[in-house]
Coordinates of C-alpha atoms and ligand atoms in Angstrom, one line a residue:
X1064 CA 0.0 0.0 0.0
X1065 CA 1.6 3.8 -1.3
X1066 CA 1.8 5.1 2.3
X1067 CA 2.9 8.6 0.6
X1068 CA 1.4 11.8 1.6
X1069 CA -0.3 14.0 -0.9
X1070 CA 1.7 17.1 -1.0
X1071 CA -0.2 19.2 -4.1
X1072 CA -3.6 18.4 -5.6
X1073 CA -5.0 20.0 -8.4
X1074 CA -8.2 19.3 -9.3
X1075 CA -9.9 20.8 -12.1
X1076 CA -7.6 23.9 -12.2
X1077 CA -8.3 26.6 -14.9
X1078 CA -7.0 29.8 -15.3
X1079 CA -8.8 32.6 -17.2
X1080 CA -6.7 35.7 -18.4
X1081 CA -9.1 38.9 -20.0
X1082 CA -7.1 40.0 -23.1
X1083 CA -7.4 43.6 -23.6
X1084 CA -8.6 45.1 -26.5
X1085 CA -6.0 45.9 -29.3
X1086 CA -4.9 49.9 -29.0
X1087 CA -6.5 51.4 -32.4
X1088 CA -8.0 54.3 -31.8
X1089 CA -11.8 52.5 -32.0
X1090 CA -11.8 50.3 -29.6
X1091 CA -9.8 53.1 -27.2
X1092 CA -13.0 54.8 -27.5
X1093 CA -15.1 51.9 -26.4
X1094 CA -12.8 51.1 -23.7
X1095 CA -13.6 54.2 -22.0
X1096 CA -16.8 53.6 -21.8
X1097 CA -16.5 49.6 -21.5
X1098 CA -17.3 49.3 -18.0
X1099 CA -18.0 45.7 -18.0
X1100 CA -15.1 44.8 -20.0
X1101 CA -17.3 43.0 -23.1
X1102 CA -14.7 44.1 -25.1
X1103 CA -11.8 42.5 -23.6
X1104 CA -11.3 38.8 -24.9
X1105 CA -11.0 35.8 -22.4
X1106 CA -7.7 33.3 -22.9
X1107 CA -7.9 30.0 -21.0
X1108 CA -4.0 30.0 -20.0
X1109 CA -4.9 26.5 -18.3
X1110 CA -8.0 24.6 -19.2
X1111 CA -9.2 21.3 -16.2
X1112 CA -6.0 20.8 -15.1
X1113 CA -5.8 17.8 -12.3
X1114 CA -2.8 16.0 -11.1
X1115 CA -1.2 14.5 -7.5
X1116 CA 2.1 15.0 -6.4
X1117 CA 3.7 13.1 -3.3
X1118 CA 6.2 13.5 -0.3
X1119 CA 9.4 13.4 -1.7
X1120 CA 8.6 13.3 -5.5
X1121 CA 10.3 15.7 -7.9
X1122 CA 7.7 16.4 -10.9
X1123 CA 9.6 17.8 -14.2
X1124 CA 7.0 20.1 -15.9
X1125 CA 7.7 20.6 -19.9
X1126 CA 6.2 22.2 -22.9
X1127 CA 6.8 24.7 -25.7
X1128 CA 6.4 28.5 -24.8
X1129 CA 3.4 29.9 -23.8
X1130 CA 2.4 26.5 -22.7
X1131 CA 1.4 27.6 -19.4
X1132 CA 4.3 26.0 -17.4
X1133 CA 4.9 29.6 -15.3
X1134 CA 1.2 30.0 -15.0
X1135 CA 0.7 26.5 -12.8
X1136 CA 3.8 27.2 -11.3
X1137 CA 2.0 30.7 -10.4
X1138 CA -0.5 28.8 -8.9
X1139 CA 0.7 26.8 -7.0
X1140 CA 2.8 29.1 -4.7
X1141 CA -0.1 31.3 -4.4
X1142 CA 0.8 34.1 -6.3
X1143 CA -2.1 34.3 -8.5
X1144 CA -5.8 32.5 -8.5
X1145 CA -7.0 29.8 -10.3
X1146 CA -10.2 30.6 -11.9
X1147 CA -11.7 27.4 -11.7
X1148 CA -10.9 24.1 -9.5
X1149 CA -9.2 23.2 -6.2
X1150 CA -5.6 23.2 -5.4
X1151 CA -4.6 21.3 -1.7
X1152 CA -1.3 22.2 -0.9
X1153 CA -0.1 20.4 1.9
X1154 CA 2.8 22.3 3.2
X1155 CA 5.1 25.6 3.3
X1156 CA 5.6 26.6 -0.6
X1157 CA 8.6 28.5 -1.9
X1158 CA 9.0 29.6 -5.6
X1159 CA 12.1 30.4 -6.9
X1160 CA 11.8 32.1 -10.8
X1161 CA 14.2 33.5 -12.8
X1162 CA 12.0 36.4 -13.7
X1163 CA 9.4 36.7 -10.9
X1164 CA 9.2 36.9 -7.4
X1165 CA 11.4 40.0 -6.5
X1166 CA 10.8 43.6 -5.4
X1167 CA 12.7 45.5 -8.5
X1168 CA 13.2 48.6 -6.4
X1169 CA 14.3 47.2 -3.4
X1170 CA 17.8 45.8 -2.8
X1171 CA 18.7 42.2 -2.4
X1172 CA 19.3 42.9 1.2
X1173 CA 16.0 44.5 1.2
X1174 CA 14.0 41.6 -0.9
X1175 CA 15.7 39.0 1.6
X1176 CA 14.5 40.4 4.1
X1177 CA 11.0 40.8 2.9
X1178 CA 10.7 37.4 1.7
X1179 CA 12.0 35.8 5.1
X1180 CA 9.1 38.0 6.7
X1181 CA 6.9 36.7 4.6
X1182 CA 7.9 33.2 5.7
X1183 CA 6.9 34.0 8.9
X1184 CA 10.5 34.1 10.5
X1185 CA 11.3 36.6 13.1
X1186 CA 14.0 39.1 13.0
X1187 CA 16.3 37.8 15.4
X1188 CA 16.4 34.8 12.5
X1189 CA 16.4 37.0 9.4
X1190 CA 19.6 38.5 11.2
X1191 CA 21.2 35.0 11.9
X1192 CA 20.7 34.0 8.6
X1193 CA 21.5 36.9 6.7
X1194 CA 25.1 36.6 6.2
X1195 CA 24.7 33.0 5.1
X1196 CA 22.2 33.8 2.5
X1197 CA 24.4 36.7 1.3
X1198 CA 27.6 34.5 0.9
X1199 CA 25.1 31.8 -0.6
X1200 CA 24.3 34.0 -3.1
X1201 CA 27.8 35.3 -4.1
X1202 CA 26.1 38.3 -5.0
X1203 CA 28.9 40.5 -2.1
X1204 CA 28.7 44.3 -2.8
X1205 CA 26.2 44.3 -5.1
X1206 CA 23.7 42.6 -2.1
X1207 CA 23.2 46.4 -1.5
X1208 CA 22.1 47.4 -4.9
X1209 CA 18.1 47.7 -6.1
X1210 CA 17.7 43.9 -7.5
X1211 CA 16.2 45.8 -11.0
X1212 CA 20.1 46.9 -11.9
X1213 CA 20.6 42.7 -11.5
X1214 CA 21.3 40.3 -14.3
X1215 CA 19.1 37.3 -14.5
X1216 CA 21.4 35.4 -13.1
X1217 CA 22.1 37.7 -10.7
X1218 CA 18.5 37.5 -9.6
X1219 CA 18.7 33.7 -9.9
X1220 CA 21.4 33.3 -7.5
X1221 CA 19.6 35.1 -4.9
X1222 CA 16.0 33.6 -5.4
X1223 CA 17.9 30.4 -5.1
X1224 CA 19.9 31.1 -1.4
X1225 CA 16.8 32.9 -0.3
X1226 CA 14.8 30.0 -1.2
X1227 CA 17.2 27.2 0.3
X1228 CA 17.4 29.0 3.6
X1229 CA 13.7 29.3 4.1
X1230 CA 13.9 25.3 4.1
X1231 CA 10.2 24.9 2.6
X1232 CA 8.0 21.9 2.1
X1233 CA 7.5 22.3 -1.2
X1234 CA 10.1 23.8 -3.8
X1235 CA 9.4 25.6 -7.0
X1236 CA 12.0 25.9 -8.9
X1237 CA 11.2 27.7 -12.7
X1238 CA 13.7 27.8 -14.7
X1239 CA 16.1 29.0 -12.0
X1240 CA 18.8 26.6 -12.8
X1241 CA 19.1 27.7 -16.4
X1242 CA 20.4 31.2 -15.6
X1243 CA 22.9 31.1 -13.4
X1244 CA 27.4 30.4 -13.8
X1245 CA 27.9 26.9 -13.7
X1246 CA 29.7 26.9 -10.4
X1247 CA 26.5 28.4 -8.7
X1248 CA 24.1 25.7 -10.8
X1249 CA 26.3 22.7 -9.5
X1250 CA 26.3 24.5 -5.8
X1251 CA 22.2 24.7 -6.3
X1252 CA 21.6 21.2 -7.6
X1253 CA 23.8 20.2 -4.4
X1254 CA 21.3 21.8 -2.1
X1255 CA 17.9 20.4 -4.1
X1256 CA 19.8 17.0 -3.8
X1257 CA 20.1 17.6 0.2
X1258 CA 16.6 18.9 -0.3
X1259 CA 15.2 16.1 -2.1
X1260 CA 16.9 13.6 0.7
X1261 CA 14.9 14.7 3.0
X1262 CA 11.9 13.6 1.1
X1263 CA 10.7 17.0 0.7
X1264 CA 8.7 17.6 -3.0
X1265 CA 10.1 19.6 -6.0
X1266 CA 8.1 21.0 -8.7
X1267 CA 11.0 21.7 -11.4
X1268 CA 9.8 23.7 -14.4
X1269 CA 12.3 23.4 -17.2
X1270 CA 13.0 23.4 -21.2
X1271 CA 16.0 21.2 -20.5
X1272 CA 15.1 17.5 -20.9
X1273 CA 18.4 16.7 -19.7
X1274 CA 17.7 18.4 -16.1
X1275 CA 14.0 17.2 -16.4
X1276 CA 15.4 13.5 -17.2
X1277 CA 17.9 13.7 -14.3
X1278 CA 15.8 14.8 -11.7
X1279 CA 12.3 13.9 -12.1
X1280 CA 10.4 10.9 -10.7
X1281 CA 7.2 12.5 -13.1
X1282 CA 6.6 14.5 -15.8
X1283 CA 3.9 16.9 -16.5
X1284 CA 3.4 17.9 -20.5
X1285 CA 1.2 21.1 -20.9
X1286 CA 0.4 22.0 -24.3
X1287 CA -1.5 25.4 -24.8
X1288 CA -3.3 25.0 -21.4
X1289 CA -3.6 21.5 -21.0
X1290 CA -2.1 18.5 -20.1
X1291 CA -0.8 16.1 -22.9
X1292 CA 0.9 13.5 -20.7
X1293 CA 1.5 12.6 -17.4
X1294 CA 3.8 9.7 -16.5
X1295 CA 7.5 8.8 -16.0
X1296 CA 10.0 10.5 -17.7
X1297 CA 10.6 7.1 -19.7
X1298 CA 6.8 7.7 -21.0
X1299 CA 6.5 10.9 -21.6
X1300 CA 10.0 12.7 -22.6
X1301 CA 10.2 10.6 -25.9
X1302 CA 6.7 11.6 -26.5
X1303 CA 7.6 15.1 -25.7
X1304 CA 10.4 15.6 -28.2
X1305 CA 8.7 13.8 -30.6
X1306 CA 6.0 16.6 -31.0
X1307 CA 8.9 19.1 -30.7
X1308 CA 11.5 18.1 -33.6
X1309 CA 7.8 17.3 -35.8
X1310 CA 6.8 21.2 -34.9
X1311 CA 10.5 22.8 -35.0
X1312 CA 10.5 20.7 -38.5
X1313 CA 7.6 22.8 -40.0
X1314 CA 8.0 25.1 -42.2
X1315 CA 7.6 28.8 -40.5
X1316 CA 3.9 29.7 -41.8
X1317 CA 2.9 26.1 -41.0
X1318 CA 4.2 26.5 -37.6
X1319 CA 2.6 29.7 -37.3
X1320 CA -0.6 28.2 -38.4
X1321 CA -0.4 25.7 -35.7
X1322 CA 0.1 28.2 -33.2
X1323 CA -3.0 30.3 -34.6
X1324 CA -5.1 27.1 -34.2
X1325 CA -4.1 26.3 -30.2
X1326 CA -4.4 29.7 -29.1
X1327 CA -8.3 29.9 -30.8
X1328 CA -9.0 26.5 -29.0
X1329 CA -7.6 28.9 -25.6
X1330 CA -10.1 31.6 -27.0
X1331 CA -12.9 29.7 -27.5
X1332 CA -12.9 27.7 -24.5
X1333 CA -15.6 28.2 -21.8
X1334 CA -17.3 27.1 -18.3
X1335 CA -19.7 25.1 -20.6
X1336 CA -16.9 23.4 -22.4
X1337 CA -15.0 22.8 -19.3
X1338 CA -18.5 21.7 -17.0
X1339 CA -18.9 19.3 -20.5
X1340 CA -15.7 17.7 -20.1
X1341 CA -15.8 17.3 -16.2
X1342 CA -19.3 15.2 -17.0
X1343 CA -18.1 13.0 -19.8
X1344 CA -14.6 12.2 -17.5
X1345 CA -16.4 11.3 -14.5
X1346 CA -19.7 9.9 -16.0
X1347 CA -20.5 8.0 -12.4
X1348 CA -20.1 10.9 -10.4
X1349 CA -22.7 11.7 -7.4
X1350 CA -25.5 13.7 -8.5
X1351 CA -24.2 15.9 -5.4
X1352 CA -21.4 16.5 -6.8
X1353 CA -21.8 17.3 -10.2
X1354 CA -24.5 20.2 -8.4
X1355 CA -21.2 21.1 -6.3
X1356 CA -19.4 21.3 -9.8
X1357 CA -21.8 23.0 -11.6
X1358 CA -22.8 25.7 -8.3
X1359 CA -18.6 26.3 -8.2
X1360 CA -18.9 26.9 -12.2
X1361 CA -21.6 29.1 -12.1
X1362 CA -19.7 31.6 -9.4
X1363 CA -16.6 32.0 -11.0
X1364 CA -18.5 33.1 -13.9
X1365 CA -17.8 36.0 -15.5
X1366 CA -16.0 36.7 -12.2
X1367 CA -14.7 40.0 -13.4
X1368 CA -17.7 41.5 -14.3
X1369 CA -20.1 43.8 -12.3
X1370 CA -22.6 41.4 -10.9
X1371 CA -26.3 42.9 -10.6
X1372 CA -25.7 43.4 -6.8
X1373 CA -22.6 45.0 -7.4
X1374 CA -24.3 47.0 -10.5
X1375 CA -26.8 47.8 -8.0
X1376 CA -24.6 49.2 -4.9
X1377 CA -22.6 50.8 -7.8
X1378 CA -25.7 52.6 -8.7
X1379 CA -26.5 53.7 -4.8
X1380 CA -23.9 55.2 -4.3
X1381 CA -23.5 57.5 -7.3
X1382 CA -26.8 58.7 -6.5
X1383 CA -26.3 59.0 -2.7
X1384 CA -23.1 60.9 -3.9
X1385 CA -24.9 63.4 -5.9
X1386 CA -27.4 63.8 -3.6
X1387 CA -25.0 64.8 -0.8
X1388 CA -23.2 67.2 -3.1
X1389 CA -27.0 68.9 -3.6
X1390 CA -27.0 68.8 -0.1
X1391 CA -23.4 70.3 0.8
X1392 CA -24.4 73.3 -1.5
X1393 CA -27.6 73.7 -0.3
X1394 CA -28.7 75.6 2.9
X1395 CA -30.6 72.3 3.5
X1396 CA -29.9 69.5 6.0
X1397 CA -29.7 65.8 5.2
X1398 CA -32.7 65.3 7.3
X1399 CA -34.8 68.0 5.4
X1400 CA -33.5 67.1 2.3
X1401 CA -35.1 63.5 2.3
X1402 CA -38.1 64.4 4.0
X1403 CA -39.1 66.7 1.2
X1404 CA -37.0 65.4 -1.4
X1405 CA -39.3 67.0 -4.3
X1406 CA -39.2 70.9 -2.7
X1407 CA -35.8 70.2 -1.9
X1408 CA -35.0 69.3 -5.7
X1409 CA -37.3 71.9 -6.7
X1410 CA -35.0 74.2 -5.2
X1411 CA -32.0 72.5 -6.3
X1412 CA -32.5 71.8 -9.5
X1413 CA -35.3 73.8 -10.9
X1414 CA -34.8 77.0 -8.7
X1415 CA -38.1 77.2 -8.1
X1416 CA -39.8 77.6 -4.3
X1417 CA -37.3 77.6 -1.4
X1418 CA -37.8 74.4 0.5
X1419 CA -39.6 75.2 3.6
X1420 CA -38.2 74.7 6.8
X1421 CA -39.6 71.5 8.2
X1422 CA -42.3 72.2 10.9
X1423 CA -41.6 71.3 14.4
X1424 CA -38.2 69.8 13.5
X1425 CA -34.9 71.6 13.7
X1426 CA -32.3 71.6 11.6
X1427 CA -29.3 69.8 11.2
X1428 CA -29.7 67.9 14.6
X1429 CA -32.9 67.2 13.7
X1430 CA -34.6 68.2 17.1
X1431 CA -37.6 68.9 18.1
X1432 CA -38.2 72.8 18.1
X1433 CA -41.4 74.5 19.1
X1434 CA -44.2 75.7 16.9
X1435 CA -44.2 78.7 16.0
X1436 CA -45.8 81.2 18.7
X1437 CA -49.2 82.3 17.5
X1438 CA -48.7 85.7 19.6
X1439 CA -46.1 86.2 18.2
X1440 CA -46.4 85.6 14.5
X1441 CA -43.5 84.8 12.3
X1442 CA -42.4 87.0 9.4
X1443 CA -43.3 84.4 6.6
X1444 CA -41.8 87.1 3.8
X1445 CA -39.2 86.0 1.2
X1446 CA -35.6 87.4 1.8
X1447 CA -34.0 88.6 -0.8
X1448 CA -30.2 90.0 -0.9
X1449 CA -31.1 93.4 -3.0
X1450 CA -33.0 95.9 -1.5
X1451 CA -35.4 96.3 -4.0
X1452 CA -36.3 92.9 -3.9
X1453 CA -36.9 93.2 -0.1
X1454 CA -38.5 96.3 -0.6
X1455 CA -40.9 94.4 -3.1
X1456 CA -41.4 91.4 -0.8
X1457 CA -42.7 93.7 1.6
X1458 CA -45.2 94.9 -0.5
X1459 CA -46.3 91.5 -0.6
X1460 CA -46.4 90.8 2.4
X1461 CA -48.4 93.4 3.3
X1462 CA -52.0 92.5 4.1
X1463 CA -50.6 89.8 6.3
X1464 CA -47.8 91.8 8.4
X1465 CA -47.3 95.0 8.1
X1466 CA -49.7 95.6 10.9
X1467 CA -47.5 93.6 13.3
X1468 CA -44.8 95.0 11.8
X1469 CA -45.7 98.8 12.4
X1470 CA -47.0 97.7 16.1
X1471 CA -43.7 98.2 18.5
X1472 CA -43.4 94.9 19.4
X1473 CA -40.4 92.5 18.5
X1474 CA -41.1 90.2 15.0
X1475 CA -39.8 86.8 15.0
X1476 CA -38.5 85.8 12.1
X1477 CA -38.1 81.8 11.0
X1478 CA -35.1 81.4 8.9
X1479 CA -35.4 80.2 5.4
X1480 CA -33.3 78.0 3.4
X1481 CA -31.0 80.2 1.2
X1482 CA -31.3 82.9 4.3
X1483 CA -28.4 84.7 5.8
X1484 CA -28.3 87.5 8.4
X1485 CA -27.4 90.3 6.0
X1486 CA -30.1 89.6 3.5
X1487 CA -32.8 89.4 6.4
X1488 CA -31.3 92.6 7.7
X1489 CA -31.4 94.0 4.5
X1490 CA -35.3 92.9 4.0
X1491 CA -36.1 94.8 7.1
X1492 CA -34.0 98.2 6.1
X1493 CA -32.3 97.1 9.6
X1494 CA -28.4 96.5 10.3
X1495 CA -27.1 93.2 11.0
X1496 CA -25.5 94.7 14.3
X1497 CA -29.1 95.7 16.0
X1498 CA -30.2 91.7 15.1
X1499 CA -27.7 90.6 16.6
X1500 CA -28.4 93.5 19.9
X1501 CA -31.6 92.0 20.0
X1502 CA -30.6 88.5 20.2
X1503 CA -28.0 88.3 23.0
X1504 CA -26.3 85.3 23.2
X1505 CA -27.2 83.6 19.9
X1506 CA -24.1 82.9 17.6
X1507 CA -25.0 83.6 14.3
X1508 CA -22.0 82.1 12.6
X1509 CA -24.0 80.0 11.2
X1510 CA -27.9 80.1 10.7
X1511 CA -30.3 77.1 9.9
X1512 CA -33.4 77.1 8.1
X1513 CA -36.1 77.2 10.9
X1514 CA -34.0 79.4 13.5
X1515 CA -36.4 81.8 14.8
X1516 CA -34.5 85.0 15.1
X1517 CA -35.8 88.5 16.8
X1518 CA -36.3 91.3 15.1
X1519 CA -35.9 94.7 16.6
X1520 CA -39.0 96.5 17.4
X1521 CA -38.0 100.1 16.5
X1522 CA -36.3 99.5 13.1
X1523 CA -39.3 96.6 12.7
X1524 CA -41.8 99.8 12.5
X1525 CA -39.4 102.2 10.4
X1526 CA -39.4 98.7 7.7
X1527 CA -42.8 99.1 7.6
X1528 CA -43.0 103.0 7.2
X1529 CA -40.6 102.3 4.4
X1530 CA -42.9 99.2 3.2
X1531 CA -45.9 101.3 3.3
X1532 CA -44.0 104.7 1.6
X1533 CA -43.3 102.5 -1.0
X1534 CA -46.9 100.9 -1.5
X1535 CA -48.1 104.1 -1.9
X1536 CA -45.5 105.5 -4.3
X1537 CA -46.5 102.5 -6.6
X1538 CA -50.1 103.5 -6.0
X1539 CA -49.5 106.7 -7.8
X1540 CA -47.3 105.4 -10.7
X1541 CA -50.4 102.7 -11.4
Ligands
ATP136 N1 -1.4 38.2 -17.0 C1 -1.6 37.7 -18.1 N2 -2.6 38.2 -19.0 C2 -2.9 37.6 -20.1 N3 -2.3 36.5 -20.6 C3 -1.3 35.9 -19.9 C4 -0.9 36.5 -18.6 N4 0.0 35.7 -18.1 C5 0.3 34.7 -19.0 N5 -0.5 34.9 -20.0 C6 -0.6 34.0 -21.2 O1 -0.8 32.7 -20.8 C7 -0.1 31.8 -21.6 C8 0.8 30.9 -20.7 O2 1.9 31.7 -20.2 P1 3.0 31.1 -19.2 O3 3.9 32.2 -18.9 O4 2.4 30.3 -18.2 O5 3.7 30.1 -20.3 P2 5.1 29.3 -20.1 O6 4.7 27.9 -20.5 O7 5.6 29.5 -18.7 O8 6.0 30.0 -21.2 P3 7.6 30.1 -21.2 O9 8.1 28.7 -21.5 O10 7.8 31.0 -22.4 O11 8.0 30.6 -19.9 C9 0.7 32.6 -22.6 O12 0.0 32.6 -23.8 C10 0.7 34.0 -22.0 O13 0.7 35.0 -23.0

């Protein structure tokens, strides 16, 4: 009985990239308004991957370019998602690639450091180790330099001693040992053979098939997303460089044909195709689980589109945003302006009616203020900044106050919305100093629609002298 320990499991995997649309100046036109990215062209860099790999095995992964190789490898150390499928990793997973994996602006001292964090160590290890990792690497003064002025080998060596002395589980290793001087290759494959005896896993991604025949126990073909073979080197190598000398054989256009071919197939592939081929695999599998399959389809779906919730909350919140602009500019409160949404947009938008102040409700804090005092009636007459308008206003207003007005009693006056103390002052022929005499202790820094607000009695009666000079004056001109 194989008492081995699954350490990765893929089941299933896809990966979905969205292609953008090419740059002519037509479809830059649509993009802008593209915001659920129908333009944009899915590519199924994998399509159902599923494989095992066990404690201690080293798994060789081959195929031409663009086969998909980095993309699994990707994957597996969780540095991007699958789009579909399960991947069980059983273990701590380090990559080391000869183009990936490092912060370009930081130095290699720096990315060390970040990548041992990562790992979970803590600094009094980082600092233990960090000489040893630095001589590992041979990289000496230039450990100091940002790793973007670093060859590729350069960035080899040091993914490679940063990736020995984190001691993972599971070792990634793309390409890695392609790049670097032959003394520090042979110093590597020495540690991934101490590695390897000690029956940890190795996923080696390589176009060498002498490395990938020396090292692994399997072998994983991918061809344009999928996998051709999976077996023992013995199986699958020859069949491997079979395909290649038949395609490095054709001519160029044929080649190029070929190509054309696999990457529609990777354009025209979909959830349906890939739910399709799940079914006719596993024919016998649990009506359960080909729901589970079918539900775990269905939500990565279009997963980089706006969903209708999303669309929805999208939507919310641009209107709540406009809404709270109207508000900010308004004179109005939050509170006022959604309990009479239609005078309050009246106002707003249509500059009709000011919105009136709400009855027996305050302001911005939304208390409770008193009705207005029936012995005291309030001034009901629109302000307006221009004296002429006031003077006009209080023609209007007239029949209803003027004999308050002219009696020597104080008016109260309930703030409108658009209201400030200079134009109600101004309405009354009064200064803004004698309001504010005759309301001691209020701040008018700020006024709210609703405030009630005293008006002096003496200058109350000379603004309606004024009022009813005027009245009369228009009297004669009629
Ligand atoms: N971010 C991305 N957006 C769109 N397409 C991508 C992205 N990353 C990879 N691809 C495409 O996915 C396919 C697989 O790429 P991947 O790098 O995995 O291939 P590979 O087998 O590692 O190639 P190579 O041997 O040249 O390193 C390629 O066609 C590539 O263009």
């Amino acid at each position: 009985m194989d008492t081995k320990k699954i350490k990765i499991k893929a089941d299933h995997l896809s990966k979905k990239f969205s292609l953008l649309p090419s740059k002519d100046s037509k479809n830059k036109a649509k993009s802008l308004v593209d915001m659920n990215h129908k333009n944009e062209k899915d590519f199924w860099a994998l399509r159902n991957i599923s494989f095992e790999i066990c404690d201690g095995e080293c798994v060789g992964v081959i195929g031409l370019n663009g086969a998909g190789k980095s993309t699994l490898s990707n994957i597996i150390s969780g540095q991007i998602a699958q789009t579909t499928g399960q991947v069980e990793i059983n273990g701590d997973v380090s990559i080391i690639a000869a183009n990936a994996g490092m912060q370009n602006n930081l130095s290699g001292r720096e990315n060390i450091r970040l990548k041992a964090l990562m790992m979970g160590m803590t600094n009094k290890e980082i600092k233990e180790k960090m000489d040893e990792i630095i001589e590992f690497s041979e990289l000496g003064p230039f450990i100091d330099q940002p790793v973007k002025t670093y060859s590729s080998g350069m960035k080899a060596k040091l993914g490679f001693s940063i990736m020995v002395h984190q001691d993972p589980d599971i070792m990634i290793v793309d390409e890695a040992l392609s790049v670097g001087d032959k003394t520090f290759v042979d110093k590597s494959r020495k540690k991934m053979l101490e590695f390897r005896e000690q029956g940890k896993t190795i996923l080696l991604v390589s176009h060498d098939m002498r490395t990938i025949k020396e090292w692994s126990d399997r072998v994983i073909w991918l061809n344009y997303g999928e996998v051709k073979a999976y077996g023992s080197p013995e199986e699958v190598i020859p069949q491997y460089t079979k395909f290649a000398n038949w395609f490095k054989k054709l001519p160029k256009k044929d080649q190029k044909k070929y190509k054309t071919e696999q990457r529609q197939v990777q354009l025209d592939y979909s959830l349906e195709k890939l739910k399709a081929e799940i079914t006719k695999a596993e024919p016998n599998m649990s009506r359960r689980d080909l729901i589970e399959v079918a539900d775990g389809l269905k939500k990565q779906k279009d997963n980089h589109r706006l969903s209708i919730v999303s669309k929805l909350i999208l939507a919310f919140c641009t209107v709540m945003f406009i809404w709270l602009s109207l508000v900010a500019v308004s004179n109005a409160t939050f509170a006022q302006s959604v309990e009479h949404p239609r005078s309050f947009l009246k106002q707003r938008l249509l500059k009709a009616k000011p919105m009136k102040p709400m009855a027996g409700r305050d302001n911005s804090k939304g208390e409770k203020t008193p009705p207005p005092e029936e012995d005291k009636p309030v001034g009901r007459k629109k302000v307006r900044n221009d004296k002429k308008k006031a003077s006009q206003k209080s023609k209007k207003s007239k029949k209803s106050s003027s004999s308050e007005r002219s009696s020597s009693k104080n008016v109260v006056y309930t703030v409108e919305t658009g209201d400030s103390l200079g134009s109600i002052a101004d309405s009354y022929g009064i200064s803004v100093e004698s309001i504010e005499e005759a309301n001691p202790g209020v701040d008018f820094s700020v006024i709210n629609p609703g405030q009630r607000i005293k008006i002096p009695a003496a200058q109350n009666a000379q603004s309606a002298t004024e009022s009813e000079t005027t009245q009369q004056t228009d009297g004669v001109s009629q």
